[in-house]
PDB file of C-alpha atoms in Angstrom:
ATOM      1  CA  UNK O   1       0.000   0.000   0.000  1.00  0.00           C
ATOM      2  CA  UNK O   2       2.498   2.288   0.976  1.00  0.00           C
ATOM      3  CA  UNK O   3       4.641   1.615  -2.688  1.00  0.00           C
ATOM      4  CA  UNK O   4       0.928   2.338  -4.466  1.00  0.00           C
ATOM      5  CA  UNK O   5       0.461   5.582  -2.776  1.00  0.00           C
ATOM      6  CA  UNK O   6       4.474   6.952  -3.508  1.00  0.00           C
ATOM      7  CA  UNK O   7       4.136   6.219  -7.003  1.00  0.00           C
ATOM      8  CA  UNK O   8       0.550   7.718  -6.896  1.00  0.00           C
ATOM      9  CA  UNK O   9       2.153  11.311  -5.111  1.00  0.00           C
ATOM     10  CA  UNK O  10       5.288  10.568  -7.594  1.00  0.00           C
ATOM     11  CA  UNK O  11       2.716  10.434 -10.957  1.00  0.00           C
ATOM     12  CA  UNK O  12       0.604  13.440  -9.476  1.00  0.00           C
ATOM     13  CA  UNK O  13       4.240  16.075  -9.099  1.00  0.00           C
ATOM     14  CA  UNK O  14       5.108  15.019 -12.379  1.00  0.00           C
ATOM     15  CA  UNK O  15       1.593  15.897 -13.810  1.00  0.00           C
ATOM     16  CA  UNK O  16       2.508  19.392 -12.091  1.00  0.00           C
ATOM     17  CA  UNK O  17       5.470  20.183 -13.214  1.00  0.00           C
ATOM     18  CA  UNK O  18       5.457  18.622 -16.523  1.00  0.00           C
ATOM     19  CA  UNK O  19       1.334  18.701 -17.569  1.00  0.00           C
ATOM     20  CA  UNK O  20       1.708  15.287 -19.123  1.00  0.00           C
ATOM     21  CA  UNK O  21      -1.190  12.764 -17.619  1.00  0.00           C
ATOM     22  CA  UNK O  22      -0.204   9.262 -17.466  1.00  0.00           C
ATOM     23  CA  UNK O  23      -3.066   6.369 -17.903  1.00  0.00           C
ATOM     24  CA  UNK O  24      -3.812   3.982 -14.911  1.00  0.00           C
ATOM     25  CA  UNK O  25      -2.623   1.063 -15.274  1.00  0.00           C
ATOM     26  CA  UNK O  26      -5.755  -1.086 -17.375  1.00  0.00           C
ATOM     27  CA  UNK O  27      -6.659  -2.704 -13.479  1.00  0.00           C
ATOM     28  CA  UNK O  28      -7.488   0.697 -12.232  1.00  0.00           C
ATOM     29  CA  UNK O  29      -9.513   1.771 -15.791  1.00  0.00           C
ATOM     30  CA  UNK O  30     -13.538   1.860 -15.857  1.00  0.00           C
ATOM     31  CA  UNK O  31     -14.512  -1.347 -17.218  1.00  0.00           C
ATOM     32  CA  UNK O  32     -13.631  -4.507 -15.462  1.00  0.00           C
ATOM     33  CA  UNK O  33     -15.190  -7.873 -16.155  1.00  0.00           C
ATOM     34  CA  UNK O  34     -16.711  -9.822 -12.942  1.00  0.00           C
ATOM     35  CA  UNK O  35     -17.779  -6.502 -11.591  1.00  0.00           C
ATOM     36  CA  UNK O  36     -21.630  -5.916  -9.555  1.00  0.00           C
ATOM     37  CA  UNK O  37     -23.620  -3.466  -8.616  1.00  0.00           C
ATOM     38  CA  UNK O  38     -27.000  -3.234  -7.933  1.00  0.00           C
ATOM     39  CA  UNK O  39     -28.485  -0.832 -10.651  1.00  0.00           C
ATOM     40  CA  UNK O  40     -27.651  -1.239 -13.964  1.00  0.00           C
ATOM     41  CA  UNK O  41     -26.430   2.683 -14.590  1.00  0.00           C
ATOM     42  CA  UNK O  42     -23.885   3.077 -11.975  1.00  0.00           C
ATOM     43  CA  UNK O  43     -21.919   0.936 -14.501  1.00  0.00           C
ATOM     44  CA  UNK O  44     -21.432   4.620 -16.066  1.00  0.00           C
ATOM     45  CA  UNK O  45     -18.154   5.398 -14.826  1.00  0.00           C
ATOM     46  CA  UNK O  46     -17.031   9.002 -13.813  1.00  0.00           C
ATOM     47  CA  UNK O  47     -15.963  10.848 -16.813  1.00  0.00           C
ATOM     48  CA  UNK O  48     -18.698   9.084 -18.946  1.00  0.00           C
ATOM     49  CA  UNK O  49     -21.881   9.377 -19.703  1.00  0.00           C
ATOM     50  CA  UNK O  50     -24.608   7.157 -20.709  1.00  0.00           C
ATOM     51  CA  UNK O  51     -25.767   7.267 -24.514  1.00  0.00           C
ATOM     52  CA  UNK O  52     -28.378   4.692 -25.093  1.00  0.00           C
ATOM     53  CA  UNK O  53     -29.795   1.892 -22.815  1.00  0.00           C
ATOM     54  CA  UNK O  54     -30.739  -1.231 -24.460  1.00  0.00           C
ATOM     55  CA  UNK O  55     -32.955  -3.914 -22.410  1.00  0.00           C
ATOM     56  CA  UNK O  56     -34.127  -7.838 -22.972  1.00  0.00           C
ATOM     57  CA  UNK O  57     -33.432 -11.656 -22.185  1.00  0.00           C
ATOM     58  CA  UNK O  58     -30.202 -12.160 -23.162  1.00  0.00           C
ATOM     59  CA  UNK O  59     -29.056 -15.347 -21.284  1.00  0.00           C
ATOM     60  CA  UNK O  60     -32.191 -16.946 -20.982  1.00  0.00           C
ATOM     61  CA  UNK O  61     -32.955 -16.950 -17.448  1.00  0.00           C
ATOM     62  CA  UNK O  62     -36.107 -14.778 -17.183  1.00  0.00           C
ATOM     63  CA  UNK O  63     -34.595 -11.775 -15.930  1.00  0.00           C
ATOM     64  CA  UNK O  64     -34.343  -8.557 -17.843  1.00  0.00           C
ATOM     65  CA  UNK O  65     -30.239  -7.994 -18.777  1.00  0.00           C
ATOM     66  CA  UNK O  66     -28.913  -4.287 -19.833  1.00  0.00           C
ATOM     67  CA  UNK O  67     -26.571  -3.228 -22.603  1.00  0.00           C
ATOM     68  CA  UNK O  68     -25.298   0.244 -22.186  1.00  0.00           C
ATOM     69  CA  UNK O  69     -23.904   2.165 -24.894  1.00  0.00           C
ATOM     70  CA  UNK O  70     -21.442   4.455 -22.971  1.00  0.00           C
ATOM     71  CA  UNK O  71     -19.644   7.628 -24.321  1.00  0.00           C
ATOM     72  CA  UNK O  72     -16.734   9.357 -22.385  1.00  0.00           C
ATOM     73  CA  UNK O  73     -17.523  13.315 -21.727  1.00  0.00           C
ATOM     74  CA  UNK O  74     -14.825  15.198 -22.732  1.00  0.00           C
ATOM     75  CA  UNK O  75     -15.260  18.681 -23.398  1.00  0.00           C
ATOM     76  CA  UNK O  76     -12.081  19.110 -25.553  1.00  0.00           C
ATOM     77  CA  UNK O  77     -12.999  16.017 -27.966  1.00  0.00           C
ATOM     78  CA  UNK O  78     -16.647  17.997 -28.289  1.00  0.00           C
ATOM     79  CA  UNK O  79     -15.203  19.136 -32.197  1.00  0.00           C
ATOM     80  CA  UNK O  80     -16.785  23.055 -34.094  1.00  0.00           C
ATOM     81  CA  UNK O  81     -15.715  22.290 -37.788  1.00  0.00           C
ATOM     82  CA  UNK O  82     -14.417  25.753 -39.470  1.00  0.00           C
ATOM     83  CA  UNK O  83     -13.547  24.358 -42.260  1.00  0.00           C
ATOM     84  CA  UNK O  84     -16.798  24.124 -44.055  1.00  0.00           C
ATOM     85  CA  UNK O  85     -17.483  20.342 -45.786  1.00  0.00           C
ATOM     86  CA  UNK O  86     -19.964  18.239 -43.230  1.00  0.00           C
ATOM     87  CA  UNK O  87     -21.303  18.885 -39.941  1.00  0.00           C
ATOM     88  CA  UNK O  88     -20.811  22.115 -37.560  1.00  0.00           C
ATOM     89  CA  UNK O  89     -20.442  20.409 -34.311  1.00  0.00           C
ATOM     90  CA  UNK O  90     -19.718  17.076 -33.812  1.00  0.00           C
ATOM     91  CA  UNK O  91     -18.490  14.594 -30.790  1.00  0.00           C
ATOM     92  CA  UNK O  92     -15.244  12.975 -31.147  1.00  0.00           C
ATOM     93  CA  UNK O  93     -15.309  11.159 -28.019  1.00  0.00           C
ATOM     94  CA  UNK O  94     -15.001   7.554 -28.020  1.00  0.00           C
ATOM     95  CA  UNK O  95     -18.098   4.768 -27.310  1.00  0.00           C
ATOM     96  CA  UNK O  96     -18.088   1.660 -25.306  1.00  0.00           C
ATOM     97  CA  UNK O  97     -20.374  -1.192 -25.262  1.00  0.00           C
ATOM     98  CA  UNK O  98     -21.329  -3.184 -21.797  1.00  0.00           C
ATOM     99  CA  UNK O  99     -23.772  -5.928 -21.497  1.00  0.00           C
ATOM    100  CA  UNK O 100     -24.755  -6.398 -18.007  1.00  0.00           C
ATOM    101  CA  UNK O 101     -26.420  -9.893 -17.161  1.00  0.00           C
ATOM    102  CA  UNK O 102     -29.294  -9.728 -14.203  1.00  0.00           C
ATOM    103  CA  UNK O 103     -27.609 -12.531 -11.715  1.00  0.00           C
ATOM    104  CA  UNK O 104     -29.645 -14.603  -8.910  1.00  0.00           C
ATOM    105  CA  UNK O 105     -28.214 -12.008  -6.372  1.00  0.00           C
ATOM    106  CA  UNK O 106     -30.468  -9.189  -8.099  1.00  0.00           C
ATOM    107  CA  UNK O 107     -27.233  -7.504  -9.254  1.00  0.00           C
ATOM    108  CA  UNK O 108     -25.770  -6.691 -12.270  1.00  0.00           C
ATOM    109  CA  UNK O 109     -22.522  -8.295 -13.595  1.00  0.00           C
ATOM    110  CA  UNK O 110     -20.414  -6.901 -16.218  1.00  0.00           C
ATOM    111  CA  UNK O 111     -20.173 -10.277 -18.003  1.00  0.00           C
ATOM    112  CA  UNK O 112     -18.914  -8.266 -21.721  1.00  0.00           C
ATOM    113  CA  UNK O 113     -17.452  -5.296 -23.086  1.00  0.00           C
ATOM    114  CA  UNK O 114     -16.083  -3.617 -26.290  1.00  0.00           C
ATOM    115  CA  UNK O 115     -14.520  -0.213 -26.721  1.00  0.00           C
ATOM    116  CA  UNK O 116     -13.647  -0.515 -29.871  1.00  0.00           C
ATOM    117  CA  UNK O 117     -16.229  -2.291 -32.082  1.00  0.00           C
ATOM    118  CA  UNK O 118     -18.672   1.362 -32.558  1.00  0.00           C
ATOM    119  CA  UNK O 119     -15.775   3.703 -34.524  1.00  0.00           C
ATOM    120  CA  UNK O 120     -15.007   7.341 -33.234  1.00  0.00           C
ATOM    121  CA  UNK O 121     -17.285   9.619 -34.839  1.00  0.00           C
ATOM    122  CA  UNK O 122     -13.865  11.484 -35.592  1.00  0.00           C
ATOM    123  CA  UNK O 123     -14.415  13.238 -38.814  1.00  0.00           C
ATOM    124  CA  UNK O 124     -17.088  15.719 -39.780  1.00  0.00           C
ATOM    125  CA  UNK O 125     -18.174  14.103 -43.537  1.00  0.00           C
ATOM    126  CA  UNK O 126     -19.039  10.887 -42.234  1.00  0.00           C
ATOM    127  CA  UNK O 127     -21.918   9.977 -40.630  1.00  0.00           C
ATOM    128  CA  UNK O 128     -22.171   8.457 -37.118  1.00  0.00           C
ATOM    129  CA  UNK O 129     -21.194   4.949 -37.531  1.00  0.00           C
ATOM    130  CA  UNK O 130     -23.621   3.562 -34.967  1.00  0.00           C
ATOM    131  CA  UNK O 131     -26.703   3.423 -37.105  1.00  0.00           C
ATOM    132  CA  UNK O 132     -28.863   1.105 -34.326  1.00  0.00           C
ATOM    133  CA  UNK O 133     -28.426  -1.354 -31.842  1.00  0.00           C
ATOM    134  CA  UNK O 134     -31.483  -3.863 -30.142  1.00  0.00           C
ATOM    135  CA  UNK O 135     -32.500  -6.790 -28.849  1.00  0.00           C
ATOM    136  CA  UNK O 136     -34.253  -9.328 -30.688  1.00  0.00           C
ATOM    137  CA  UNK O 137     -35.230 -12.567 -28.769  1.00  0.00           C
ATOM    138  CA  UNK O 138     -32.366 -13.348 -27.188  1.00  0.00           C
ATOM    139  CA  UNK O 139     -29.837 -11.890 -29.413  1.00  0.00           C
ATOM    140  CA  UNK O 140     -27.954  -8.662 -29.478  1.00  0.00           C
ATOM    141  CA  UNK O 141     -27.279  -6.681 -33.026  1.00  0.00           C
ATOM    142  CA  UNK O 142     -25.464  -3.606 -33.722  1.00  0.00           C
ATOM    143  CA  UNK O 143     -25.177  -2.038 -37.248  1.00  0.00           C
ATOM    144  CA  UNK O 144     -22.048   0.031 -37.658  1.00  0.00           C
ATOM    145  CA  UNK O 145     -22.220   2.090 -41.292  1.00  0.00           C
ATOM    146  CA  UNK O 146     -19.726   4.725 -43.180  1.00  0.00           C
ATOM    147  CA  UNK O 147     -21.124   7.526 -45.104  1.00  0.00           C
ATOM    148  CA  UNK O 148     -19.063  10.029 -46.405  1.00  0.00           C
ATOM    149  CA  UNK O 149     -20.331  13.390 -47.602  1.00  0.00           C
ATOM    150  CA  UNK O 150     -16.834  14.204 -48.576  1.00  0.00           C
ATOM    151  CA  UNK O 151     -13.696  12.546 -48.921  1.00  0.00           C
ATOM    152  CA  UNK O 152     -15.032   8.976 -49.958  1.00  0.00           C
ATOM    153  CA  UNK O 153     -17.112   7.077 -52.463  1.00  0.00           C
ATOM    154  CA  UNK O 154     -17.615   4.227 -50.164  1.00  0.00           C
ATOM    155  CA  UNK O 155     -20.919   3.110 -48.538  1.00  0.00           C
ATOM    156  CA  UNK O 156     -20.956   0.382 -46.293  1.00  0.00           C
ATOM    157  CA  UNK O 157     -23.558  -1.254 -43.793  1.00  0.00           C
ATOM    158  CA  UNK O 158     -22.516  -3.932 -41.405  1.00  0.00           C
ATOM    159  CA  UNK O 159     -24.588  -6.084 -38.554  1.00  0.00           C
ATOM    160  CA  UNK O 160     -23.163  -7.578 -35.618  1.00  0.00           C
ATOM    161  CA  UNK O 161     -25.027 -10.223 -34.182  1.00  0.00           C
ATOM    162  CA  UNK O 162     -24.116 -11.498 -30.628  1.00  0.00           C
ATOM    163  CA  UNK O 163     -25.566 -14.355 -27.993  1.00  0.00           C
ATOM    164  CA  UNK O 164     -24.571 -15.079 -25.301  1.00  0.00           C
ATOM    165  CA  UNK O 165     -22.979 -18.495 -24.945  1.00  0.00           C
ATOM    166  CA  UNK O 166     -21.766 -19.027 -21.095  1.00  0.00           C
ATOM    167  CA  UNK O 167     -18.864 -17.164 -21.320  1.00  0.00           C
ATOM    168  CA  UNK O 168     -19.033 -14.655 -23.969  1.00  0.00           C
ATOM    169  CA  UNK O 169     -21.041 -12.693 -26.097  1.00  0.00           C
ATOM    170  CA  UNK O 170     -20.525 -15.083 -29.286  1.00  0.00           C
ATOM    171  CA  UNK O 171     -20.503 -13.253 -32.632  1.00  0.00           C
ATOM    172  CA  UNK O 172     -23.240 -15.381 -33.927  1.00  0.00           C
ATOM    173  CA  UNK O 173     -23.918 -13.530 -37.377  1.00  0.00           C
ATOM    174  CA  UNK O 174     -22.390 -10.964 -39.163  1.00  0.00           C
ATOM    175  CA  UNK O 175     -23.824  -9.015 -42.700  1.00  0.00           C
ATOM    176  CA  UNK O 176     -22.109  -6.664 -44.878  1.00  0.00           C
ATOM    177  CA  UNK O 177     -22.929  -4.186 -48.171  1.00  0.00           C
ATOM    178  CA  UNK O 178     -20.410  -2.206 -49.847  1.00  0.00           C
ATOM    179  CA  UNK O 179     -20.602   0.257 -52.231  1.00  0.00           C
ATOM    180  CA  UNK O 180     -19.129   2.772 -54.065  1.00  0.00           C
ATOM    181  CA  UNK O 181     -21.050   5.109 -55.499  1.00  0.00           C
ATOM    182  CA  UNK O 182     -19.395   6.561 -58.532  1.00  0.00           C
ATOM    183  CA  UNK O 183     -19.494   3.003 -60.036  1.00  0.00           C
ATOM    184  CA  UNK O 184     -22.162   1.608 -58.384  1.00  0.00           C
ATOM    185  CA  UNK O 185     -19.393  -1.325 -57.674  1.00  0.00           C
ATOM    186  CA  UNK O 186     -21.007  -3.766 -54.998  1.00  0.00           C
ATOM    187  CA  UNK O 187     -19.721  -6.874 -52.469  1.00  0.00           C
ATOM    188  CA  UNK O 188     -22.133  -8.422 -49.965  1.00  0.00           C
ATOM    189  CA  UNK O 189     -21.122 -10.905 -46.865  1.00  0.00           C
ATOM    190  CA  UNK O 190     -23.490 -13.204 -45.008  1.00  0.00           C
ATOM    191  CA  UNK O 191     -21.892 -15.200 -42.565  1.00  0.00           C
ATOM    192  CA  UNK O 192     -23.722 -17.679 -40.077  1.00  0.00           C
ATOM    193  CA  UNK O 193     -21.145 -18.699 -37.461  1.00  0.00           C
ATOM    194  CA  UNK O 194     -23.571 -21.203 -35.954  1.00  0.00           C
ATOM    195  CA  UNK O 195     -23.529 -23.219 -39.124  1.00  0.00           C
ATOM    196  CA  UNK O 196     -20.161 -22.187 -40.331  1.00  0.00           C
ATOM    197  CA  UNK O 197     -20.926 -21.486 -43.506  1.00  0.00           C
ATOM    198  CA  UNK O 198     -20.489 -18.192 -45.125  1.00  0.00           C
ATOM    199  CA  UNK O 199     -21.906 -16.550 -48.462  1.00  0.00           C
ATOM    200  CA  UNK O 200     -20.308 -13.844 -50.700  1.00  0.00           C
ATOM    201  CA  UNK O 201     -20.858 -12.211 -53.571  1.00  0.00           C
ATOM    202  CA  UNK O 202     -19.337  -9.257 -56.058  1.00  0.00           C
ATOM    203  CA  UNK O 203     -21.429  -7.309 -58.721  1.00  0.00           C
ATOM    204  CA  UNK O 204     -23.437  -4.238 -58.804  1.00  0.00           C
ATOM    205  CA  UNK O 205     -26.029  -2.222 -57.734  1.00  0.00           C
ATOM    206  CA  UNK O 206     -27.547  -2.496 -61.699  1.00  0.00           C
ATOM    207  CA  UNK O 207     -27.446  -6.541 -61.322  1.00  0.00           C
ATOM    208  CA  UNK O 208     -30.649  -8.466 -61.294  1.00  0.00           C
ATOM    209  CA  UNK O 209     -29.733 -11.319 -59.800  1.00  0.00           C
ATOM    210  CA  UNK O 210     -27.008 -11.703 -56.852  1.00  0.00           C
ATOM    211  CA  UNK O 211     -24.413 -14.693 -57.397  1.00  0.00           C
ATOM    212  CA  UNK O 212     -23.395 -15.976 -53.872  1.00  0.00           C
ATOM    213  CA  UNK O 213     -20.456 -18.035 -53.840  1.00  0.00           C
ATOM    214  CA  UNK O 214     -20.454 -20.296 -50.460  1.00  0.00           C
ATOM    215  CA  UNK O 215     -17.217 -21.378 -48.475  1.00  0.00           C
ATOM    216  CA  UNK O 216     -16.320 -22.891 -44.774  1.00  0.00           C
ATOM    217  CA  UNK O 217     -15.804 -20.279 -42.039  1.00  0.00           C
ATOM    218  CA  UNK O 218     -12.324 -21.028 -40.823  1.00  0.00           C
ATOM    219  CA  UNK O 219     -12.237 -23.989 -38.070  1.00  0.00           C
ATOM    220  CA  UNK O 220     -11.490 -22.238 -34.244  1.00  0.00           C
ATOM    221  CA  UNK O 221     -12.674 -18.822 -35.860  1.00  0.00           C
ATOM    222  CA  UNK O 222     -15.421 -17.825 -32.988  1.00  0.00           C
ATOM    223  CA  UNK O 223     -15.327 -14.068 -32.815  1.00  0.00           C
ATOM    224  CA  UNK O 224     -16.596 -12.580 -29.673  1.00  0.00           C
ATOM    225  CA  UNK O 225     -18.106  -8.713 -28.710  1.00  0.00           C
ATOM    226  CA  UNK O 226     -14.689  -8.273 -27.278  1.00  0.00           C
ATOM    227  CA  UNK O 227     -12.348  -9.737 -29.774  1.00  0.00           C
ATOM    228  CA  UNK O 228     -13.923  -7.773 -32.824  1.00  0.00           C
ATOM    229  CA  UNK O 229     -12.083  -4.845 -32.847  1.00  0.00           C
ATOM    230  CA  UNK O 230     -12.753  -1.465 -34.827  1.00  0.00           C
ATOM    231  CA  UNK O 231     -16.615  -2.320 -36.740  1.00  0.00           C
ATOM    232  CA  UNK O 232     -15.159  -0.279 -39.338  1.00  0.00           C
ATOM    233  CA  UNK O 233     -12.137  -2.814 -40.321  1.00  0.00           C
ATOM    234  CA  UNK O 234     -14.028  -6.613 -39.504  1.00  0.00           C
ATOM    235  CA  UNK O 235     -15.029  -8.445 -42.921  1.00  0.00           C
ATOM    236  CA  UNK O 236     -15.935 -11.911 -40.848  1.00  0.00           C
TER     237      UNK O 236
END
């Protein structure tokens, strides 16, 4: 105890002297798996604040489970755009994603987690890439998209579908569109990771017919909420 609270007063002068603010180490930081409390919101940690509140079944067990879409509250990531192409004001801060199961106890367990999978609205010509997230039976989807006013011809639409499997929130589909608009260029991925099977297909928007070619998702391949990454760069 006595070490933690030098290096603490150590970090703190530094921060003084020098204006340079260190991270805690990723123990100390706001999401940690395993963790209860009795209401579902004071999962919001300080600094954040809670963007949308998603409810519904998600293990099974009758009780009513939470997934919070958090957003950190930082004034200076809070963005005016002078330069004139896209949106005046937009918020730069970064998203996280926490499902909460309802346990026996009556509290709330942080069984999940992903700060990465819903981009950083970071640029004023695209859109926000969380386009909607819900609860369907059991089941969990999120659609991350890119729209560029500016900048890009690409369109793309993806949808995350997660269960939860015991231990983890088990990607158990994923679909994906993408388009670019000058020449109308389009690829489209269906994947079923409870069947392991997966469907693509290449043409464009002008095409009749789609012509799905089928293939073997990759044996061990079992992607999970946390393991995902940035929405923007996962193609299943």
């Amino acid at each position: 105890m006595t070490l933690i609270l030098a290096s603490a007063a150590l970090a703190l002068a530094s921060t003084a002297q020098d204006d340079v603010v260190t991270l805690p180490p990723p123990a100390s930081r706001p999401f940690r798996i395993g963790k209860s409390e009795l209401r579902d919101i004071d999962f919001v940690p300080r600094g954040w604040k809670l963007y949308d509140k998603i409810t519904g079944d998600l293990d099974g067990d009758g009780k009513t489970d939470s997934v919070l879409i958090v957003q950190k509250n930082d004034p200076a990531k809070m963005i005016e755009n002078t330069d004139g192409f896209g949106m005046r004001y937009f918020d730069s801060n970064p998203r996280a994603v926490l499902v909460l199961l309802h346990k026996n106890s009556g509290k709330y367990e942080l069984s999940a987690v992903s700060t990465s999978i819903i981009p950083t609205h970071d640029q004023p010509t695209i859109s926000d890439p969380l386009s909607e997230a819900g609860i369907v039976g059991n089941v969990l989807f999120l659609d991350i998209g890119f729209f560029a006013n500016a900048g890009s011809w690409s369109m793309s639409n993806r949808r995350f579908q997660f269960r939860w499997d015991g231990e983890a929130m088990a990607l158990i589909g994923f679909d994906m569109t993408h388009v670019r608009r000058n020449t109308g260029e389009m690829t489209q991925t269906s994947i079923n990771y409870l069947t392991g099977r997966r469907k693509d297909a290449k043409g464009s928007i002008e095409d009749d017919e789609t012509r799905w070619q089928w293939s073997d998702v990759p044996d061990g391949f079992k992607p999970t909420l946390g393991s995902i990454g940035n929405g923007f760069e996962f193609e299943g």
